[in-house]
Amino acid sequence: MARFKRILLKLSGESLMGEQHYGIDEHRLAQYAEQIKEIHDMGVEIGIVIGGGNIFRGLKGAGKGFDRVKGDQMGMLATTINGLGLSSALSAAGCPNTVLTAIRMEPIGEFYTKWKAIEAMQQGKVAIMVGGTGSPYFTTDTGSSLRGIEIEADVMLKGTRVDGVYTADPEKDPTATKFQEITFDEIYNRNLKVMDLTATTMCKENGLPIYVFNMDVPGNLKKVIDGEPIGTLVHA
Ligand code: UDP
């Protein structure tokens, strides 16, 4: 039995780079697609929000002189490029899917509504929701919180390159220890960076738990669905 019936999977754009410094590593993409297909075959309803940091981030662009709003729009288009890549990889793996866009851009994808996403998932398709929230000054973490709440997901699975939430950044501090579970309040009190505050607060206020795990290890997504304690659960 799968632990969750409907999930919102957040994939960071940065992870899509794999060993590269920019863009999309097709091997990483194919590996993600295989992992997603694996849980799709178990009957889990899957909504996906994907980031764009491997291509463009508005805030970084603003630091280089780009207009912030245009930079954020470039970032949202970057998430769309990644979403199309993921859609293609899922189709190649034999996993039905559909792309829904936060900004109107048919024929690239249908304009997102909650009901289209739910209908697609109920028809056995993975719903890839691109373009973040459709508004500047937000991130795809916030986009994931919003979409996860809207589609009434049981949990947001945040696939990262770290295997959970630590007392400090484990890539910088070797003494950092990992939490099996942690409350939203403790995240604030300890000033831990699971997601940005807007995204975290949306999850807290709307009762959407977050499960942080390392998606870069093949088979891990299935382990999460099987209930193996490989990451960190953030809950109320
Ligand atoms: N973005 C935005 N609104 C949103 C989601 C994303 O403006 O609702 C822009 C923003 O510029 C952001 C970029 O898209 O930097 C890429 O998203 P993000 O940085 O969240 O990607 P990730 O870090 O997950 O790769």
PDB file of C-alpha atoms and ligand atoms in Angstrom:
ATOM      1  CA  MET A   1       0.000   0.000   0.000  1.00  0.00           C
ATOM      2  CA  ALA A   2       1.336   3.420  -0.922  1.00  0.00           C
ATOM      3  CA  ARG A   3       1.752   5.752   2.046  1.00  0.00           C
ATOM      4  CA  PHE A   4       0.263   8.684   0.113  1.00  0.00           C
ATOM      5  CA  LYS A   5      -2.603   8.681  -2.376  1.00  0.00           C
ATOM      6  CA  ARG A   6      -1.901  12.052  -3.997  1.00  0.00           C
ATOM      7  CA  ILE A   7       1.385  13.902  -3.876  1.00  0.00           C
ATOM      8  CA  LEU A   8       2.849  17.179  -5.031  1.00  0.00           C
ATOM      9  CA  LEU A   9       6.446  16.547  -6.060  1.00  0.00           C
ATOM     10  CA  LYS A  10       8.729  19.583  -6.127  1.00  0.00           C
ATOM     11  CA  LEU A  11      11.832  19.185  -8.257  1.00  0.00           C
ATOM     12  CA  SER A  12      14.459  21.894  -8.217  1.00  0.00           C
ATOM     13  CA  GLY A  13      15.787  23.146 -11.512  1.00  0.00           C
ATOM     14  CA  GLU A  14      19.287  23.023 -10.117  1.00  0.00           C
ATOM     15  CA  SER A  15      19.119  19.227  -9.663  1.00  0.00           C
ATOM     16  CA  LEU A  16      18.349  18.856 -13.370  1.00  0.00           C
ATOM     17  CA  MET A  17      21.860  20.091 -14.155  1.00  0.00           C
ATOM     18  CA  GLY A  18      23.304  16.819 -12.864  1.00  0.00           C
ATOM     19  CA  GLU A  19      27.083  17.123 -13.182  1.00  0.00           C
ATOM     20  CA  GLN A  20      26.792  20.099 -15.527  1.00  0.00           C
ATOM     21  CA  HIS A  21      26.958  23.790 -14.595  1.00  0.00           C
ATOM     22  CA  TYR A  22      23.964  24.900 -16.654  1.00  0.00           C
ATOM     23  CA  GLY A  23      20.929  23.522 -18.414  1.00  0.00           C
ATOM     24  CA  ILE A  24      19.521  20.028 -18.445  1.00  0.00           C
ATOM     25  CA  ASP A  25      21.411  16.752 -18.005  1.00  0.00           C
ATOM     26  CA  GLU A  26      19.371  14.250 -20.009  1.00  0.00           C
ATOM     27  CA  HIS A  27      20.614  11.359 -17.846  1.00  0.00           C
ATOM     28  CA  ARG A  28      19.357  13.006 -14.668  1.00  0.00           C
ATOM     29  CA  LEU A  29      16.060  13.796 -16.384  1.00  0.00           C
ATOM     30  CA  ALA A  30      15.644  10.185 -17.532  1.00  0.00           C
ATOM     31  CA  GLN A  31      16.494   8.940 -14.043  1.00  0.00           C
ATOM     32  CA  TYR A  32      13.842  11.232 -12.525  1.00  0.00           C
ATOM     33  CA  ALA A  33      11.329  10.023 -15.118  1.00  0.00           C
ATOM     34  CA  GLU A  34      12.037   6.385 -14.186  1.00  0.00           C
ATOM     35  CA  GLN A  35      11.521   7.140 -10.498  1.00  0.00           C
ATOM     36  CA  ILE A  36       8.262   8.952 -11.200  1.00  0.00           C
ATOM     37  CA  LYS A  37       7.021   6.133 -13.423  1.00  0.00           C
ATOM     38  CA  GLU A  38       7.795   3.665 -10.651  1.00  0.00           C
ATOM     39  CA  ILE A  39       5.393   5.335  -8.214  1.00  0.00           C
ATOM     40  CA  HIS A  40       2.881   6.128 -10.955  1.00  0.00           C
ATOM     41  CA  ASP A  41       2.679   2.378 -11.586  1.00  0.00           C
ATOM     42  CA  MET A  42       1.788   1.956  -7.894  1.00  0.00           C
ATOM     43  CA  GLY A  43      -1.312   4.080  -8.493  1.00  0.00           C
ATOM     44  CA  VAL A  44      -0.119   7.257  -6.774  1.00  0.00           C
ATOM     45  CA  GLU A  45      -1.662  10.474  -8.161  1.00  0.00           C
ATOM     46  CA  ILE A  46       1.215  12.786  -9.001  1.00  0.00           C
ATOM     47  CA  GLY A  47       1.348  16.546  -9.481  1.00  0.00           C
ATOM     48  CA  ILE A  48       4.769  18.040 -10.205  1.00  0.00           C
ATOM     49  CA  VAL A  49       6.095  21.574  -9.860  1.00  0.00           C
ATOM     50  CA  ILE A  50       9.526  22.096 -11.315  1.00  0.00           C
ATOM     51  CA  GLY A  51      12.024  24.912 -10.722  1.00  0.00           C
ATOM     52  CA  GLY A  52      14.099  26.876 -13.205  1.00  0.00           C
ATOM     53  CA  GLY A  53      17.317  27.681 -11.347  1.00  0.00           C
ATOM     54  CA  ASN A  54      19.380  25.628 -13.818  1.00  0.00           C
ATOM     55  CA  ILE A  55      18.500  28.196 -16.487  1.00  0.00           C
ATOM     56  CA  PHE A  56      17.529  31.544 -14.965  1.00  0.00           C
ATOM     57  CA  ARG A  57      16.629  33.075 -11.604  1.00  0.00           C
ATOM     58  CA  GLY A  58      14.994  36.503 -11.508  1.00  0.00           C
ATOM     59  CA  LEU A  59      16.682  37.668  -8.319  1.00  0.00           C
ATOM     60  CA  LYS A  60      20.140  36.828  -9.639  1.00  0.00           C
ATOM     61  CA  GLY A  61      19.244  38.524 -12.916  1.00  0.00           C
ATOM     62  CA  ALA A  62      18.201  41.673 -11.041  1.00  0.00           C
ATOM     63  CA  GLY A  63      21.665  41.706  -9.453  1.00  0.00           C
ATOM     64  CA  LYS A  64      23.108  41.866 -12.959  1.00  0.00           C
ATOM     65  CA  GLY A  65      20.885  44.752 -14.031  1.00  0.00           C
ATOM     66  CA  PHE A  66      17.799  42.938 -15.372  1.00  0.00           C
ATOM     67  CA  ASP A  67      14.402  44.377 -14.546  1.00  0.00           C
ATOM     68  CA  ARG A  68      13.150  42.209 -11.658  1.00  0.00           C
ATOM     69  CA  VAL A  69       9.716  41.491 -13.091  1.00  0.00           C
ATOM     70  CA  LYS A  70      11.084  40.624 -16.529  1.00  0.00           C
ATOM     71  CA  GLY A  71      13.781  38.542 -14.869  1.00  0.00           C
ATOM     72  CA  ASP A  72      11.152  36.631 -12.898  1.00  0.00           C
ATOM     73  CA  GLN A  73       9.176  36.104 -16.084  1.00  0.00           C
ATOM     74  CA  MET A  74      12.339  34.690 -17.651  1.00  0.00           C
ATOM     75  CA  GLY A  75      12.598  32.390 -14.620  1.00  0.00           C
ATOM     76  CA  MET A  76       8.998  31.255 -15.060  1.00  0.00           C
ATOM     77  CA  LEU A  77       9.721  30.484 -18.716  1.00  0.00           C
ATOM     78  CA  ALA A  78      12.772  28.523 -17.551  1.00  0.00           C
ATOM     79  CA  THR A  79      10.494  26.330 -15.410  1.00  0.00           C
ATOM     80  CA  THR A  80       8.390  25.786 -18.533  1.00  0.00           C
ATOM     81  CA  ILE A  81      11.424  24.588 -20.513  1.00  0.00           C
ATOM     82  CA  ASN A  82      12.241  22.142 -17.706  1.00  0.00           C
ATOM     83  CA  GLY A  83       8.633  20.968 -17.521  1.00  0.00           C
ATOM     84  CA  LEU A  84       8.592  20.231 -21.241  1.00  0.00           C
ATOM     85  CA  GLY A  85      11.849  18.303 -20.842  1.00  0.00           C
ATOM     86  CA  LEU A  86      10.337  16.277 -18.020  1.00  0.00           C
ATOM     87  CA  SER A  87       7.153  15.666 -20.015  1.00  0.00           C
ATOM     88  CA  SER A  88       9.215  14.367 -22.909  1.00  0.00           C
ATOM     89  CA  ALA A  89      11.268  12.098 -20.623  1.00  0.00           C
ATOM     90  CA  LEU A  90       8.125  10.759 -18.925  1.00  0.00           C
ATOM     91  CA  SER A  91       6.506  10.021 -22.280  1.00  0.00           C
ATOM     92  CA  ALA A  92       9.675   8.232 -23.411  1.00  0.00           C
ATOM     93  CA  ALA A  93       9.495   6.142 -20.230  1.00  0.00           C
ATOM     94  CA  GLY A  94       5.869   5.252 -21.011  1.00  0.00           C
ATOM     95  CA  CYS A  95       4.342   7.409 -18.285  1.00  0.00           C
ATOM     96  CA  PRO A  96       1.265   9.421 -19.399  1.00  0.00           C
ATOM     97  CA  ASN A  97       1.428  13.095 -18.474  1.00  0.00           C
ATOM     98  CA  THR A  98       0.130  16.543 -19.254  1.00  0.00           C
ATOM     99  CA  VAL A  99       1.640  20.023 -19.000  1.00  0.00           C
ATOM    100  CA  LEU A 100      -0.424  22.796 -17.415  1.00  0.00           C
ATOM    101  CA  THR A 101       0.908  26.342 -17.564  1.00  0.00           C
ATOM    102  CA  ALA A 102       0.395  29.146 -15.037  1.00  0.00           C
ATOM    103  CA  ILE A 103       0.614  31.645 -17.900  1.00  0.00           C
ATOM    104  CA  ARG A 104      -1.454  31.151 -21.034  1.00  0.00           C
ATOM    105  CA  MET A 105       0.722  29.720 -23.794  1.00  0.00           C
ATOM    106  CA  GLU A 106      -1.257  27.168 -25.776  1.00  0.00           C
ATOM    107  CA  PRO A 107      -0.171  25.015 -27.576  1.00  0.00           C
ATOM    108  CA  ILE A 108       2.744  24.448 -25.178  1.00  0.00           C
ATOM    109  CA  GLY A 109       0.335  23.376 -22.465  1.00  0.00           C
ATOM    110  CA  GLU A 110      -3.208  23.959 -21.293  1.00  0.00           C
ATOM    111  CA  PHE A 111      -3.845  26.936 -19.022  1.00  0.00           C
ATOM    112  CA  TYR A 112      -3.747  25.622 -15.433  1.00  0.00           C
ATOM    113  CA  THR A 113      -6.808  25.225 -13.263  1.00  0.00           C
ATOM    114  CA  LYS A 114      -7.081  23.106 -10.141  1.00  0.00           C
ATOM    115  CA  TRP A 115      -9.788  21.022 -11.782  1.00  0.00           C
ATOM    116  CA  LYS A 116      -7.783  20.286 -14.927  1.00  0.00           C
ATOM    117  CA  ALA A 117      -4.912  19.095 -12.742  1.00  0.00           C
ATOM    118  CA  ILE A 118      -7.143  16.861 -10.626  1.00  0.00           C
ATOM    119  CA  GLU A 119      -8.953  15.495 -13.668  1.00  0.00           C
ATOM    120  CA  ALA A 120      -5.636  14.644 -15.361  1.00  0.00           C
ATOM    121  CA  MET A 121      -4.379  12.823 -12.251  1.00  0.00           C
ATOM    122  CA  GLN A 122      -7.642  10.921 -11.913  1.00  0.00           C
ATOM    123  CA  GLN A 123      -7.258   9.854 -15.548  1.00  0.00           C
ATOM    124  CA  GLY A 124      -3.874   8.385 -14.674  1.00  0.00           C
ATOM    125  CA  LYS A 125      -1.721  11.215 -16.012  1.00  0.00           C
ATOM    126  CA  VAL A 126       1.065  12.975 -14.184  1.00  0.00           C
ATOM    127  CA  ALA A 127       0.165  16.695 -14.001  1.00  0.00           C
ATOM    128  CA  ILE A 128       3.270  18.819 -14.657  1.00  0.00           C
ATOM    129  CA  MET A 129       2.482  22.349 -13.511  1.00  0.00           C
ATOM    130  CA  VAL A 130       4.896  24.889 -14.962  1.00  0.00           C
ATOM    131  CA  GLY A 131       5.370  28.644 -14.687  1.00  0.00           C
ATOM    132  CA  GLY A 132       5.370  28.674 -10.872  1.00  0.00           C
ATOM    133  CA  THR A 133       2.526  30.803  -9.534  1.00  0.00           C
ATOM    134  CA  GLY A 134       2.465  32.878 -12.719  1.00  0.00           C
ATOM    135  CA  SER A 135       3.446  35.971 -10.720  1.00  0.00           C
ATOM    136  CA  PRO A 136       6.832  37.622 -10.126  1.00  0.00           C
ATOM    137  CA  TYR A 137       8.455  37.870  -6.677  1.00  0.00           C
ATOM    138  CA  PHE A 138       7.542  34.266  -5.906  1.00  0.00           C
ATOM    139  CA  THR A 139       9.581  31.071  -6.167  1.00  0.00           C
ATOM    140  CA  THR A 140       8.705  27.606  -7.335  1.00  0.00           C
ATOM    141  CA  ASP A 141       8.781  26.559  -3.675  1.00  0.00           C
ATOM    142  CA  THR A 142       5.818  28.883  -3.178  1.00  0.00           C
ATOM    143  CA  GLY A 143       4.368  27.583  -6.438  1.00  0.00           C
ATOM    144  CA  SER A 144       4.624  24.050  -5.015  1.00  0.00           C
ATOM    145  CA  SER A 145       2.920  25.040  -1.763  1.00  0.00           C
ATOM    146  CA  LEU A 146       0.131  26.729  -3.676  1.00  0.00           C
ATOM    147  CA  ARG A 147      -0.404  23.909  -6.159  1.00  0.00           C
ATOM    148  CA  GLY A 148      -0.050  21.251  -3.460  1.00  0.00           C
ATOM    149  CA  ILE A 149      -2.777  22.918  -1.400  1.00  0.00           C
ATOM    150  CA  GLU A 150      -4.983  23.521  -4.445  1.00  0.00           C
ATOM    151  CA  ILE A 151      -4.829  19.941  -5.732  1.00  0.00           C
ATOM    152  CA  GLU A 152      -5.460  18.678  -2.178  1.00  0.00           C
ATOM    153  CA  ALA A 153      -2.257  16.659  -2.048  1.00  0.00           C
ATOM    154  CA  ASP A 154      -1.578  14.563   1.053  1.00  0.00           C
ATOM    155  CA  VAL A 155       2.005  15.806   1.162  1.00  0.00           C
ATOM    156  CA  MET A 156       4.566  17.870  -0.668  1.00  0.00           C
ATOM    157  CA  LEU A 157       7.618  15.776  -1.489  1.00  0.00           C
ATOM    158  CA  LYS A 158      10.584  18.072  -1.856  1.00  0.00           C
ATOM    159  CA  GLY A 159      13.211  16.225  -3.852  1.00  0.00           C
ATOM    160  CA  THR A 160      16.615  17.790  -3.292  1.00  0.00           C
ATOM    161  CA  ARG A 161      20.262  16.701  -3.315  1.00  0.00           C
ATOM    162  CA  VAL A 162      20.302  16.598   0.510  1.00  0.00           C
ATOM    163  CA  ASP A 163      18.628  13.714   2.348  1.00  0.00           C
ATOM    164  CA  GLY A 164      16.599  15.779   4.806  1.00  0.00           C
ATOM    165  CA  VAL A 165      16.540  18.741   7.189  1.00  0.00           C
ATOM    166  CA  TYR A 166      19.679  19.204   9.300  1.00  0.00           C
ATOM    167  CA  THR A 167      20.562  21.350  12.333  1.00  0.00           C
ATOM    168  CA  ALA A 168      22.916  23.246   9.974  1.00  0.00           C
ATOM    169  CA  ASP A 169      23.936  23.019   6.309  1.00  0.00           C
ATOM    170  CA  PRO A 170      25.529  19.534   6.104  1.00  0.00           C
ATOM    171  CA  GLU A 171      27.515  20.580   3.022  1.00  0.00           C
ATOM    172  CA  LYS A 172      29.251  23.249   5.163  1.00  0.00           C
ATOM    173  CA  ASP A 173      29.100  21.931   8.744  1.00  0.00           C
ATOM    174  CA  PRO A 174      30.222  18.299   9.295  1.00  0.00           C
ATOM    175  CA  THR A 175      28.767  18.279  12.846  1.00  0.00           C
ATOM    176  CA  ALA A 176      25.224  18.922  11.536  1.00  0.00           C
ATOM    177  CA  THR A 177      22.681  16.234  12.478  1.00  0.00           C
ATOM    178  CA  LYS A 178      19.517  15.227  10.651  1.00  0.00           C
ATOM    179  CA  PHE A 179      15.927  15.390  11.906  1.00  0.00           C
ATOM    180  CA  GLN A 180      13.600  12.442  11.254  1.00  0.00           C
ATOM    181  CA  GLU A 181      10.747  14.876  11.747  1.00  0.00           C
ATOM    182  CA  ILE A 182      10.375  18.480  12.784  1.00  0.00           C
ATOM    183  CA  THR A 183       7.507  20.927  13.322  1.00  0.00           C
ATOM    184  CA  PHE A 184       6.947  24.077  11.303  1.00  0.00           C
ATOM    185  CA  ASP A 185       7.443  26.132  14.484  1.00  0.00           C
ATOM    186  CA  GLU A 186      10.834  24.567  15.099  1.00  0.00           C
ATOM    187  CA  ILE A 187      11.828  25.407  11.532  1.00  0.00           C
ATOM    188  CA  TYR A 188      11.105  29.078  12.302  1.00  0.00           C
ATOM    189  CA  ASN A 189      12.679  29.023  15.777  1.00  0.00           C
ATOM    190  CA  ARG A 190      15.900  27.456  14.534  1.00  0.00           C
ATOM    191  CA  ASN A 191      15.883  29.620  11.413  1.00  0.00           C
ATOM    192  CA  LEU A 192      16.293  26.524   9.195  1.00  0.00           C
ATOM    193  CA  LYS A 193      16.107  26.872   5.439  1.00  0.00           C
ATOM    194  CA  VAL A 194      13.763  24.155   4.192  1.00  0.00           C
ATOM    195  CA  MET A 195      12.037  26.462   1.737  1.00  0.00           C
ATOM    196  CA  ASP A 196      11.598  30.222   1.652  1.00  0.00           C
ATOM    197  CA  LEU A 197       9.362  31.617   4.397  1.00  0.00           C
ATOM    198  CA  THR A 198       6.418  32.414   2.113  1.00  0.00           C
ATOM    199  CA  ALA A 199       6.311  28.809   0.922  1.00  0.00           C
ATOM    200  CA  THR A 200       6.769  27.346   4.406  1.00  0.00           C
ATOM    201  CA  THR A 201       4.074  29.551   5.889  1.00  0.00           C
ATOM    202  CA  MET A 202       1.580  28.609   3.183  1.00  0.00           C
ATOM    203  CA  CYS A 203       2.115  24.927   3.993  1.00  0.00           C
ATOM    204  CA  LYS A 204       1.828  25.554   7.736  1.00  0.00           C
ATOM    205  CA  GLU A 205      -1.343  27.643   7.480  1.00  0.00           C
ATOM    206  CA  ASN A 206      -3.041  25.164   5.159  1.00  0.00           C
ATOM    207  CA  GLY A 207      -1.920  21.936   6.805  1.00  0.00           C
ATOM    208  CA  LEU A 208       0.253  20.591   3.979  1.00  0.00           C
ATOM    209  CA  PRO A 209       3.136  18.533   5.418  1.00  0.00           C
ATOM    210  CA  ILE A 210       6.475  18.553   3.595  1.00  0.00           C
ATOM    211  CA  TYR A 211       8.752  15.562   3.183  1.00  0.00           C
ATOM    212  CA  VAL A 212      12.350  16.448   2.290  1.00  0.00           C
ATOM    213  CA  PHE A 213      14.462  13.698   0.727  1.00  0.00           C
ATOM    214  CA  ASN A 214      17.306  13.082  -1.704  1.00  0.00           C
ATOM    215  CA  MET A 215      15.795  12.519  -5.132  1.00  0.00           C
ATOM    216  CA  ASP A 216      19.192  12.120  -6.779  1.00  0.00           C
ATOM    217  CA  VAL A 217      19.542   8.542  -5.514  1.00  0.00           C
ATOM    218  CA  PRO A 218      17.582   6.255  -7.881  1.00  0.00           C
ATOM    219  CA  GLY A 219      14.802   4.381  -6.089  1.00  0.00           C
ATOM    220  CA  ASN A 220      14.426   6.945  -3.294  1.00  0.00           C
ATOM    221  CA  LEU A 221      11.073   8.282  -4.470  1.00  0.00           C
ATOM    222  CA  LYS A 222       9.599   4.786  -4.219  1.00  0.00           C
ATOM    223  CA  LYS A 223      11.124   4.364  -0.770  1.00  0.00           C
ATOM    224  CA  VAL A 224       9.321   7.500   0.403  1.00  0.00           C
ATOM    225  CA  ILE A 225       6.039   6.180  -0.965  1.00  0.00           C
ATOM    226  CA  ASP A 226       6.729   2.813   0.680  1.00  0.00           C
ATOM    227  CA  GLY A 227       7.117   4.625   4.015  1.00  0.00           C
ATOM    228  CA  GLU A 228      10.855   4.076   4.481  1.00  0.00           C
ATOM    229  CA  PRO A 229      12.220   6.827   6.775  1.00  0.00           C
ATOM    230  CA  ILE A 230      14.926   8.152   4.431  1.00  0.00           C
ATOM    231  CA  GLY A 231      14.214  11.896   4.756  1.00  0.00           C
ATOM    232  CA  THR A 232      12.644  14.443   7.105  1.00  0.00           C
ATOM    233  CA  LEU A 233       8.929  15.062   7.652  1.00  0.00           C
ATOM    234  CA  VAL A 234       7.961  18.671   8.408  1.00  0.00           C
ATOM    235  CA  HIS A 235       4.545  18.832  10.058  1.00  0.00           C
ATOM    236  CA  ALA A 236       2.291  21.020  12.229  1.00  0.00           C
TER     237      ALA A 236
HETATM  238  N1  UDP B   1       9.523  32.495 -10.513  1.00  0.00           N
HETATM  239  C1  UDP B   1       8.595  33.509 -10.354  1.00  0.00           C
HETATM  240  N2  UDP B   1       7.374  33.206  -9.813  1.00  0.00           N
HETATM  241  C2  UDP B   1       7.022  31.971  -9.418  1.00  0.00           C
HETATM  242  C3  UDP B   1       7.979  30.938  -9.563  1.00  0.00           C
HETATM  243  C4  UDP B   1       9.219  31.227 -10.108  1.00  0.00           C
HETATM  244  O1  UDP B   1       8.864  34.655 -10.683  1.00  0.00           O
HETATM  245  O2  UDP B   1       5.889  31.769  -8.955  1.00  0.00           O
HETATM  246  C5  UDP B   1      10.823  32.791 -11.153  1.00  0.00           C
HETATM  247  C6  UDP B   1      11.856  33.378 -10.205  1.00  0.00           C
HETATM  248  O3  UDP B   1      12.602  34.334 -10.908  1.00  0.00           O
HETATM  249  C7  UDP B   1      12.725  32.181  -9.860  1.00  0.00           C
HETATM  250  C8  UDP B   1      12.736  31.426 -11.174  1.00  0.00           C
HETATM  251  O4  UDP B   1      11.404  31.594 -11.663  1.00  0.00           O
HETATM  252  O5  UDP B   1      14.030  32.543  -9.483  1.00  0.00           O
HETATM  253  C9  UDP B   1      13.074  29.967 -11.083  1.00  0.00           C
HETATM  254  O6  UDP B   1      12.413  29.348 -10.006  1.00  0.00           O
HETATM  255  P1  UDP B   1      13.201  28.859  -8.702  1.00  0.00           P
HETATM  256  O7  UDP B   1      14.310  29.801  -8.372  1.00  0.00           O
HETATM  257  O8  UDP B   1      12.204  28.609  -7.637  1.00  0.00           O
HETATM  258  O9  UDP B   1      13.813  27.517  -9.220  1.00  0.00           O
HETATM  259  P2  UDP B   1      14.647  26.405  -8.420  1.00  0.00           P
HETATM  260  O10 UDP B   1      15.422  27.093  -7.340  1.00  0.00           O
HETATM  261  O11 UDP B   1      13.672  25.441  -7.817  1.00  0.00           O
HETATM  262  O12 UDP B   1      15.500  25.756  -9.465  1.00  0.00           O
END
